[in-house]
């Protein structure tokens, strides 16, 4: 795994990023890295979707704060594709706690708060598949690119 194989990952910009007008800047970083935006959509997450997405964190002390934040306004949902996309995105976004995130990473450049931390990206191939299926139908990921080279 991760030997240059093409992967798909699930990424979303949280309401703090959308509210602050950072969508373009962050999407530009992903594109400039050479990754392909396979699908992208503005969306207002329901509580049910947020609870499904963050199911692995049920019961943690921050869970309710997290669900309230991600449902507080529109988010930008994306499926991003490219060689080692999962690990590449995780490195680009930086540590979960923005205090620990290196300058040059997305959180290290734009965030200060661990809940309003701008962006989420799946941490494994299994979570990527599970998370993207909550928001995207398989045909949404295919139909746009039918007959497109590269
Ligand atoms: P994300 O990558 O979306 O995955 C889970 C989210 O929980 C994380 O980013 C943070 O925004 C949020 N969170 C809030 N508090 C914590 C915490 N103490 N540890 C981990 N994640 C937290």
mmCIF file with all atom_site columns, C-alpha atoms and ligand atoms in Angstrom:
data_model
loop_
_atom_site.group_PDB
_atom_site.id
_atom_site.type_symbol
_atom_site.label_atom_id
_atom_site.label_alt_id
_atom_site.label_comp_id
_atom_site.label_asym_id
_atom_site.label_entity_id
_atom_site.label_seq_id
_atom_site.pdbx_PDB_ins_code
_atom_site.Cartn_x
_atom_site.Cartn_y
_atom_site.Cartn_z
_atom_site.occupancy
_atom_site.B_iso_or_equiv
_atom_site.pdbx_formal_charge
_atom_site.auth_seq_id
_atom_site.auth_comp_id
_atom_site.auth_asym_id
_atom_site.auth_atom_id
_atom_site.pdbx_PDB_model_num
ATOM   1   C CA  . UNK A 1 1   ? 0.000   0.000  0.000   1.00 0.00 ? 1   UNK A CA  1
ATOM   2   C CA  . UNK A 1 2   ? 1.098   3.550  -0.709  1.00 0.00 ? 2   UNK A CA  1
ATOM   3   C CA  . UNK A 1 3   ? 3.739   2.656  -3.326  1.00 0.00 ? 3   UNK A CA  1
ATOM   4   C CA  . UNK A 1 4   ? 2.561   5.316  -5.749  1.00 0.00 ? 4   UNK A CA  1
ATOM   5   C CA  . UNK A 1 5   ? -0.780  3.607  -6.314  1.00 0.00 ? 5   UNK A CA  1
ATOM   6   C CA  . UNK A 1 6   ? -3.656  5.901  -7.243  1.00 0.00 ? 6   UNK A CA  1
ATOM   7   C CA  . UNK A 1 7   ? -5.946  6.388  -4.258  1.00 0.00 ? 7   UNK A CA  1
ATOM   8   C CA  . UNK A 1 8   ? -9.105  8.349  -3.588  1.00 0.00 ? 8   UNK A CA  1
ATOM   9   C CA  . UNK A 1 9   ? -9.612  10.212 -0.372  1.00 0.00 ? 9   UNK A CA  1
ATOM   10  C CA  . UNK A 1 10  ? -12.487 12.060 1.233   1.00 0.00 ? 10  UNK A CA  1
ATOM   11  C CA  . UNK A 1 11  ? -11.823 15.662 2.247   1.00 0.00 ? 11  UNK A CA  1
ATOM   12  C CA  . UNK A 1 12  ? -14.080 18.453 3.429   1.00 0.00 ? 12  UNK A CA  1
ATOM   13  C CA  . UNK A 1 13  ? -13.588 22.106 4.274   1.00 0.00 ? 13  UNK A CA  1
ATOM   14  C CA  . UNK A 1 14  ? -15.338 22.866 7.566   1.00 0.00 ? 14  UNK A CA  1
ATOM   15  C CA  . UNK A 1 15  ? -17.756 25.776 8.048   1.00 0.00 ? 15  UNK A CA  1
ATOM   16  C CA  . UNK A 1 16  ? -14.984 27.987 9.492   1.00 0.00 ? 16  UNK A CA  1
ATOM   17  C CA  . UNK A 1 17  ? -13.059 27.726 6.196   1.00 0.00 ? 17  UNK A CA  1
ATOM   18  C CA  . UNK A 1 18  ? -16.119 28.512 4.083   1.00 0.00 ? 18  UNK A CA  1
ATOM   19  C CA  . UNK A 1 19  ? -17.155 31.412 6.353   1.00 0.00 ? 19  UNK A CA  1
ATOM   20  C CA  . UNK A 1 20  ? -13.658 32.906 6.191   1.00 0.00 ? 20  UNK A CA  1
ATOM   21  C CA  . UNK A 1 21  ? -13.522 32.752 2.391   1.00 0.00 ? 21  UNK A CA  1
ATOM   22  C CA  . UNK A 1 22  ? -10.650 30.256 2.289   1.00 0.00 ? 22  UNK A CA  1
ATOM   23  C CA  . UNK A 1 23  ? -12.167 27.747 -0.156  1.00 0.00 ? 23  UNK A CA  1
ATOM   24  C CA  . UNK A 1 24  ? -10.321 28.982 -3.241  1.00 0.00 ? 24  UNK A CA  1
ATOM   25  C CA  . UNK A 1 25  ? -6.968  29.155 -1.495  1.00 0.00 ? 25  UNK A CA  1
ATOM   26  C CA  . UNK A 1 26  ? -7.229  25.630 -0.102  1.00 0.00 ? 26  UNK A CA  1
ATOM   27  C CA  . UNK A 1 27  ? -8.592  24.064 -3.305  1.00 0.00 ? 27  UNK A CA  1
ATOM   28  C CA  . UNK A 1 28  ? -5.705  25.791 -5.139  1.00 0.00 ? 28  UNK A CA  1
ATOM   29  C CA  . UNK A 1 29  ? -3.168  24.108 -2.854  1.00 0.00 ? 29  UNK A CA  1
ATOM   30  C CA  . UNK A 1 30  ? -4.686  20.696 -3.537  1.00 0.00 ? 30  UNK A CA  1
ATOM   31  C CA  . UNK A 1 31  ? -4.679  21.275 -7.309  1.00 0.00 ? 31  UNK A CA  1
ATOM   32  C CA  . UNK A 1 32  ? -1.170  22.744 -7.344  1.00 0.00 ? 32  UNK A CA  1
ATOM   33  C CA  . UNK A 1 33  ? 0.092   19.631 -5.572  1.00 0.00 ? 33  UNK A CA  1
ATOM   34  C CA  . UNK A 1 34  ? -1.061  17.726 -8.652  1.00 0.00 ? 34  UNK A CA  1
ATOM   35  C CA  . UNK A 1 35  ? -4.031  15.969 -7.107  1.00 0.00 ? 35  UNK A CA  1
ATOM   36  C CA  . UNK A 1 36  ? -7.296  15.672 -9.022  1.00 0.00 ? 36  UNK A CA  1
ATOM   37  C CA  . UNK A 1 37  ? -10.597 16.942 -7.609  1.00 0.00 ? 37  UNK A CA  1
ATOM   38  C CA  . UNK A 1 38  ? -12.706 13.981 -8.615  1.00 0.00 ? 38  UNK A CA  1
ATOM   39  C CA  . UNK A 1 39  ? -15.953 15.440 -7.180  1.00 0.00 ? 39  UNK A CA  1
ATOM   40  C CA  . UNK A 1 40  ? -16.802 18.580 -5.193  1.00 0.00 ? 40  UNK A CA  1
ATOM   41  C CA  . UNK A 1 41  ? -20.001 20.032 -3.740  1.00 0.00 ? 41  UNK A CA  1
ATOM   42  C CA  . UNK A 1 42  ? -21.123 22.678 -1.218  1.00 0.00 ? 42  UNK A CA  1
ATOM   43  C CA  . UNK A 1 43  ? -23.385 21.002 1.332   1.00 0.00 ? 43  UNK A CA  1
ATOM   44  C CA  . UNK A 1 44  ? -25.115 21.693 4.634   1.00 0.00 ? 44  UNK A CA  1
ATOM   45  C CA  . UNK A 1 45  ? -24.420 18.607 6.757   1.00 0.00 ? 45  UNK A CA  1
ATOM   46  C CA  . UNK A 1 46  ? -27.321 17.200 8.757   1.00 0.00 ? 46  UNK A CA  1
ATOM   47  C CA  . UNK A 1 47  ? -26.788 16.036 12.331  1.00 0.00 ? 47  UNK A CA  1
ATOM   48  C CA  . UNK A 1 48  ? -27.372 12.441 11.143  1.00 0.00 ? 48  UNK A CA  1
ATOM   49  C CA  . UNK A 1 49  ? -24.627 12.739 8.511   1.00 0.00 ? 49  UNK A CA  1
ATOM   50  C CA  . UNK A 1 50  ? -22.206 14.340 10.978  1.00 0.00 ? 50  UNK A CA  1
ATOM   51  C CA  . UNK A 1 51  ? -22.852 11.615 13.550  1.00 0.00 ? 51  UNK A CA  1
ATOM   52  C CA  . UNK A 1 52  ? -22.260 8.938  10.902  1.00 0.00 ? 52  UNK A CA  1
ATOM   53  C CA  . UNK A 1 53  ? -19.096 10.618 9.636   1.00 0.00 ? 53  UNK A CA  1
ATOM   54  C CA  . UNK A 1 54  ? -17.623 10.952 13.126  1.00 0.00 ? 54  UNK A CA  1
ATOM   55  C CA  . UNK A 1 55  ? -18.994 7.622  14.421  1.00 0.00 ? 55  UNK A CA  1
ATOM   56  C CA  . UNK A 1 56  ? -15.473 6.524  15.528  1.00 0.00 ? 56  UNK A CA  1
ATOM   57  C CA  . UNK A 1 57  ? -15.468 9.485  17.973  1.00 0.00 ? 57  UNK A CA  1
ATOM   58  C CA  . UNK A 1 58  ? -18.851 8.768  19.603  1.00 0.00 ? 58  UNK A CA  1
ATOM   59  C CA  . UNK A 1 59  ? -18.528 9.098  23.377  1.00 0.00 ? 59  UNK A CA  1
ATOM   60  C CA  . UNK A 1 60  ? -15.439 11.337 23.312  1.00 0.00 ? 60  UNK A CA  1
ATOM   61  C CA  . UNK A 1 61  ? -15.636 14.590 25.270  1.00 0.00 ? 61  UNK A CA  1
ATOM   62  C CA  . UNK A 1 62  ? -15.327 16.714 22.094  1.00 0.00 ? 62  UNK A CA  1
ATOM   63  C CA  . UNK A 1 63  ? -17.958 14.823 20.047  1.00 0.00 ? 63  UNK A CA  1
ATOM   64  C CA  . UNK A 1 64  ? -20.907 17.184 20.590  1.00 0.00 ? 64  UNK A CA  1
ATOM   65  C CA  . UNK A 1 65  ? -18.774 20.301 19.969  1.00 0.00 ? 65  UNK A CA  1
ATOM   66  C CA  . UNK A 1 66  ? -17.484 18.721 16.749  1.00 0.00 ? 66  UNK A CA  1
ATOM   67  C CA  . UNK A 1 67  ? -20.969 17.791 15.459  1.00 0.00 ? 67  UNK A CA  1
ATOM   68  C CA  . UNK A 1 68  ? -22.275 21.284 16.289  1.00 0.00 ? 68  UNK A CA  1
ATOM   69  C CA  . UNK A 1 69  ? -19.390 22.886 14.429  1.00 0.00 ? 69  UNK A CA  1
ATOM   70  C CA  . UNK A 1 70  ? -19.608 20.850 11.221  1.00 0.00 ? 70  UNK A CA  1
ATOM   71  C CA  . UNK A 1 71  ? -23.387 21.402 11.007  1.00 0.00 ? 71  UNK A CA  1
ATOM   72  C CA  . UNK A 1 72  ? -23.138 25.161 11.724  1.00 0.00 ? 72  UNK A CA  1
ATOM   73  C CA  . UNK A 1 73  ? -22.878 26.238 8.067   1.00 0.00 ? 73  UNK A CA  1
ATOM   74  C CA  . UNK A 1 74  ? -22.024 25.008 4.596   1.00 0.00 ? 74  UNK A CA  1
ATOM   75  C CA  . UNK A 1 75  ? -19.058 22.703 4.074   1.00 0.00 ? 75  UNK A CA  1
ATOM   76  C CA  . UNK A 1 76  ? -17.175 21.959 0.841   1.00 0.00 ? 76  UNK A CA  1
ATOM   77  C CA  . UNK A 1 77  ? -17.165 18.194 0.239   1.00 0.00 ? 77  UNK A CA  1
ATOM   78  C CA  . UNK A 1 78  ? -14.491 16.712 -2.029  1.00 0.00 ? 78  UNK A CA  1
ATOM   79  C CA  . UNK A 1 79  ? -13.214 13.421 -3.327  1.00 0.00 ? 79  UNK A CA  1
ATOM   80  C CA  . UNK A 1 80  ? -9.540  13.875 -4.185  1.00 0.00 ? 80  UNK A CA  1
ATOM   81  C CA  . UNK A 1 81  ? -7.566  11.405 -6.281  1.00 0.00 ? 81  UNK A CA  1
ATOM   82  C CA  . UNK A 1 82  ? -3.901  10.828 -6.976  1.00 0.00 ? 82  UNK A CA  1
ATOM   83  C CA  . UNK A 1 83  ? -0.823  8.792  -6.071  1.00 0.00 ? 83  UNK A CA  1
ATOM   84  C CA  . UNK A 1 84  ? -0.897  8.127  -2.304  1.00 0.00 ? 84  UNK A CA  1
ATOM   85  C CA  . UNK A 1 85  ? -3.666  10.736 -2.017  1.00 0.00 ? 85  UNK A CA  1
ATOM   86  C CA  . UNK A 1 86  ? -4.589  9.690  1.532   1.00 0.00 ? 86  UNK A CA  1
ATOM   87  C CA  . UNK A 1 87  ? -1.138  10.166 3.043   1.00 0.00 ? 87  UNK A CA  1
ATOM   88  C CA  . UNK A 1 88  ? -0.340  13.188 0.876   1.00 0.00 ? 88  UNK A CA  1
ATOM   89  C CA  . UNK A 1 89  ? -3.494  15.022 2.019   1.00 0.00 ? 89  UNK A CA  1
ATOM   90  C CA  . UNK A 1 90  ? -2.915  14.137 5.693   1.00 0.00 ? 90  UNK A CA  1
ATOM   91  C CA  . UNK A 1 91  ? 0.582   15.630 5.478   1.00 0.00 ? 91  UNK A CA  1
ATOM   92  C CA  . UNK A 1 92  ? -0.690  18.727 3.655   1.00 0.00 ? 92  UNK A CA  1
ATOM   93  C CA  . UNK A 1 93  ? -3.341  19.424 6.310   1.00 0.00 ? 93  UNK A CA  1
ATOM   94  C CA  . UNK A 1 94  ? -1.004  19.049 9.299   1.00 0.00 ? 94  UNK A CA  1
ATOM   95  C CA  . UNK A 1 95  ? -1.629  17.980 12.899  1.00 0.00 ? 95  UNK A CA  1
ATOM   96  C CA  . UNK A 1 96  ? -5.207  17.884 14.247  1.00 0.00 ? 96  UNK A CA  1
ATOM   97  C CA  . UNK A 1 97  ? -4.319  20.430 16.929  1.00 0.00 ? 97  UNK A CA  1
ATOM   98  C CA  . UNK A 1 98  ? -3.375  23.614 15.056  1.00 0.00 ? 98  UNK A CA  1
ATOM   99  C CA  . UNK A 1 99  ? -0.929  24.484 17.856  1.00 0.00 ? 99  UNK A CA  1
ATOM   100 C CA  . UNK A 1 100 ? 1.104   21.457 16.746  1.00 0.00 ? 100 UNK A CA  1
ATOM   101 C CA  . UNK A 1 101 ? 0.537   21.931 12.994  1.00 0.00 ? 101 UNK A CA  1
ATOM   102 C CA  . UNK A 1 102 ? 3.692   23.012 11.156  1.00 0.00 ? 102 UNK A CA  1
ATOM   103 C CA  . UNK A 1 103 ? 3.672   26.315 9.265   1.00 0.00 ? 103 UNK A CA  1
ATOM   104 C CA  . UNK A 1 104 ? 3.222   25.468 5.589   1.00 0.00 ? 104 UNK A CA  1
ATOM   105 C CA  . UNK A 1 105 ? 0.470   22.984 6.355   1.00 0.00 ? 105 UNK A CA  1
ATOM   106 C CA  . UNK A 1 106 ? -3.149  24.031 5.859   1.00 0.00 ? 106 UNK A CA  1
ATOM   107 C CA  . UNK A 1 107 ? -3.962  24.006 9.581   1.00 0.00 ? 107 UNK A CA  1
ATOM   108 C CA  . UNK A 1 108 ? -0.552  25.461 10.409  1.00 0.00 ? 108 UNK A CA  1
ATOM   109 C CA  . UNK A 1 109 ? -1.263  28.408 8.136   1.00 0.00 ? 109 UNK A CA  1
ATOM   110 C CA  . UNK A 1 110 ? -4.989  29.014 8.720   1.00 0.00 ? 110 UNK A CA  1
ATOM   111 C CA  . UNK A 1 111 ? -6.180  27.560 12.058  1.00 0.00 ? 111 UNK A CA  1
ATOM   112 C CA  . UNK A 1 112 ? -5.846  28.167 15.804  1.00 0.00 ? 112 UNK A CA  1
ATOM   113 C CA  . UNK A 1 113 ? -8.729  26.093 17.172  1.00 0.00 ? 113 UNK A CA  1
ATOM   114 C CA  . UNK A 1 114 ? -8.860  22.270 17.413  1.00 0.00 ? 114 UNK A CA  1
ATOM   115 C CA  . UNK A 1 115 ? -12.597 22.139 16.591  1.00 0.00 ? 115 UNK A CA  1
ATOM   116 C CA  . UNK A 1 116 ? -12.664 24.906 13.975  1.00 0.00 ? 116 UNK A CA  1
ATOM   117 C CA  . UNK A 1 117 ? -9.562  23.447 12.331  1.00 0.00 ? 117 UNK A CA  1
ATOM   118 C CA  . UNK A 1 118 ? -10.494 24.227 8.701   1.00 0.00 ? 118 UNK A CA  1
ATOM   119 C CA  . UNK A 1 119 ? -10.307 20.828 7.030   1.00 0.00 ? 119 UNK A CA  1
ATOM   120 C CA  . UNK A 1 120 ? -10.781 17.106 7.506   1.00 0.00 ? 120 UNK A CA  1
ATOM   121 C CA  . UNK A 1 121 ? -9.157  14.358 5.438   1.00 0.00 ? 121 UNK A CA  1
ATOM   122 C CA  . UNK A 1 122 ? -9.680  10.610 5.851   1.00 0.00 ? 122 UNK A CA  1
ATOM   123 C CA  . UNK A 1 123 ? -6.879  8.798  7.693   1.00 0.00 ? 123 UNK A CA  1
ATOM   124 C CA  . UNK A 1 124 ? -6.948  5.397  5.911   1.00 0.00 ? 124 UNK A CA  1
ATOM   125 C CA  . UNK A 1 125 ? -8.282  3.738  2.741   1.00 0.00 ? 125 UNK A CA  1
ATOM   126 C CA  . UNK A 1 126 ? -11.091 2.173  4.818   1.00 0.00 ? 126 UNK A CA  1
ATOM   127 C CA  . UNK A 1 127 ? -12.192 5.506  6.326   1.00 0.00 ? 127 UNK A CA  1
ATOM   128 C CA  . UNK A 1 128 ? -11.872 7.220  2.936   1.00 0.00 ? 128 UNK A CA  1
ATOM   129 C CA  . UNK A 1 129 ? -14.307 4.739  1.337   1.00 0.00 ? 129 UNK A CA  1
ATOM   130 C CA  . UNK A 1 130 ? -16.695 4.786  4.291   1.00 0.00 ? 130 UNK A CA  1
ATOM   131 C CA  . UNK A 1 131 ? -16.718 8.593  4.556   1.00 0.00 ? 131 UNK A CA  1
ATOM   132 C CA  . UNK A 1 132 ? -17.100 9.374  0.824   1.00 0.00 ? 132 UNK A CA  1
ATOM   133 C CA  . UNK A 1 133 ? -20.072 6.975  0.604   1.00 0.00 ? 133 UNK A CA  1
ATOM   134 C CA  . UNK A 1 134 ? -21.982 9.045  3.176   1.00 0.00 ? 134 UNK A CA  1
ATOM   135 C CA  . UNK A 1 135 ? -22.027 12.011 0.770   1.00 0.00 ? 135 UNK A CA  1
ATOM   136 C CA  . UNK A 1 136 ? -21.339 10.808 -2.796  1.00 0.00 ? 136 UNK A CA  1
ATOM   137 C CA  . UNK A 1 137 ? -22.954 8.229  -5.023  1.00 0.00 ? 137 UNK A CA  1
ATOM   138 C CA  . UNK A 1 138 ? -20.530 6.120  -7.061  1.00 0.00 ? 138 UNK A CA  1
ATOM   139 C CA  . UNK A 1 139 ? -21.958 7.527  -10.308 1.00 0.00 ? 139 UNK A CA  1
ATOM   140 C CA  . UNK A 1 140 ? -21.123 11.091 -9.138  1.00 0.00 ? 140 UNK A CA  1
ATOM   141 C CA  . UNK A 1 141 ? -17.484 10.028 -8.981  1.00 0.00 ? 141 UNK A CA  1
ATOM   142 C CA  . UNK A 1 142 ? -17.562 8.367  -12.413 1.00 0.00 ? 142 UNK A CA  1
ATOM   143 C CA  . UNK A 1 143 ? -19.864 10.276 -14.733 1.00 0.00 ? 143 UNK A CA  1
ATOM   144 C CA  . UNK A 1 144 ? -18.005 13.608 -14.682 1.00 0.00 ? 144 UNK A CA  1
ATOM   145 C CA  . UNK A 1 145 ? -14.810 11.984 -15.909 1.00 0.00 ? 145 UNK A CA  1
ATOM   146 C CA  . UNK A 1 146 ? -16.170 9.572  -18.495 1.00 0.00 ? 146 UNK A CA  1
ATOM   147 C CA  . UNK A 1 147 ? -14.027 9.754  -21.625 1.00 0.00 ? 147 UNK A CA  1
ATOM   148 C CA  . UNK A 1 148 ? -11.516 12.167 -20.048 1.00 0.00 ? 148 UNK A CA  1
ATOM   149 C CA  . UNK A 1 149 ? -7.839  11.327 -20.626 1.00 0.00 ? 149 UNK A CA  1
ATOM   150 C CA  . UNK A 1 150 ? -5.349  11.277 -17.750 1.00 0.00 ? 150 UNK A CA  1
HETATM 151 P P1  . LIG B 2 .   ? -10.970 15.892 12.109  1.00 0.00 ? 1   LIG B P1  1
HETATM 152 O O1  . LIG B 2 .   ? -9.814  15.593 11.253  1.00 0.00 ? 1   LIG B O1  1
HETATM 153 O O2  . LIG B 2 .   ? -12.197 16.420 11.477  1.00 0.00 ? 1   LIG B O2  1
HETATM 154 O O3  . LIG B 2 .   ? -11.354 14.575 12.960  1.00 0.00 ? 1   LIG B O3  1
HETATM 155 C C1  . LIG B 2 .   ? -11.998 14.628 14.207  1.00 0.00 ? 1   LIG B C1  1
HETATM 156 C C2  . LIG B 2 .   ? -12.122 16.033 14.728  1.00 0.00 ? 1   LIG B C2  1
HETATM 157 O O4  . LIG B 2 .   ? -12.429 16.172 16.097  1.00 0.00 ? 1   LIG B O4  1
HETATM 158 C C3  . LIG B 2 .   ? -10.795 16.735 14.586  1.00 0.00 ? 1   LIG B C3  1
HETATM 159 O O5  . LIG B 2 .   ? -10.527 16.985 13.228  1.00 0.00 ? 1   LIG B O5  1
HETATM 160 C C4  . LIG B 2 .   ? -11.017 17.972 15.450  1.00 0.00 ? 1   LIG B C4  1
HETATM 161 O O6  . LIG B 2 .   ? -11.623 19.038 14.736  1.00 0.00 ? 1   LIG B O6  1
HETATM 162 C C5  . LIG B 2 .   ? -12.035 17.499 16.481  1.00 0.00 ? 1   LIG B C5  1
HETATM 163 N N1  . LIG B 2 .   ? -11.488 17.512 17.832  1.00 0.00 ? 1   LIG B N1  1
HETATM 164 C C6  . LIG B 2 .   ? -11.866 18.345 18.796  1.00 0.00 ? 1   LIG B C6  1
HETATM 165 N N2  . LIG B 2 .   ? -11.192 18.110 19.925  1.00 0.00 ? 1   LIG B N2  1
HETATM 166 C C7  . LIG B 2 .   ? -10.347 17.098 19.668  1.00 0.00 ? 1   LIG B C7  1
HETATM 167 C C8  . LIG B 2 .   ? -9.375  16.399 20.436  1.00 0.00 ? 1   LIG B C8  1
HETATM 168 N N3  . LIG B 2 .   ? -9.131  16.698 21.702  1.00 0.00 ? 1   LIG B N3  1
HETATM 169 N N4  . LIG B 2 .   ? -8.687  15.412 19.827  1.00 0.00 ? 1   LIG B N4  1
HETATM 170 C C9  . LIG B 2 .   ? -8.948  15.083 18.519  1.00 0.00 ? 1   LIG B C9  1
HETATM 171 N N5  . LIG B 2 .   ? -9.854  15.724 17.761  1.00 0.00 ? 1   LIG B N5  1
HETATM 172 C C10 . LIG B 2 .   ? -10.547 16.707 18.329  1.00 0.00 ? 1   LIG B C10 1
#
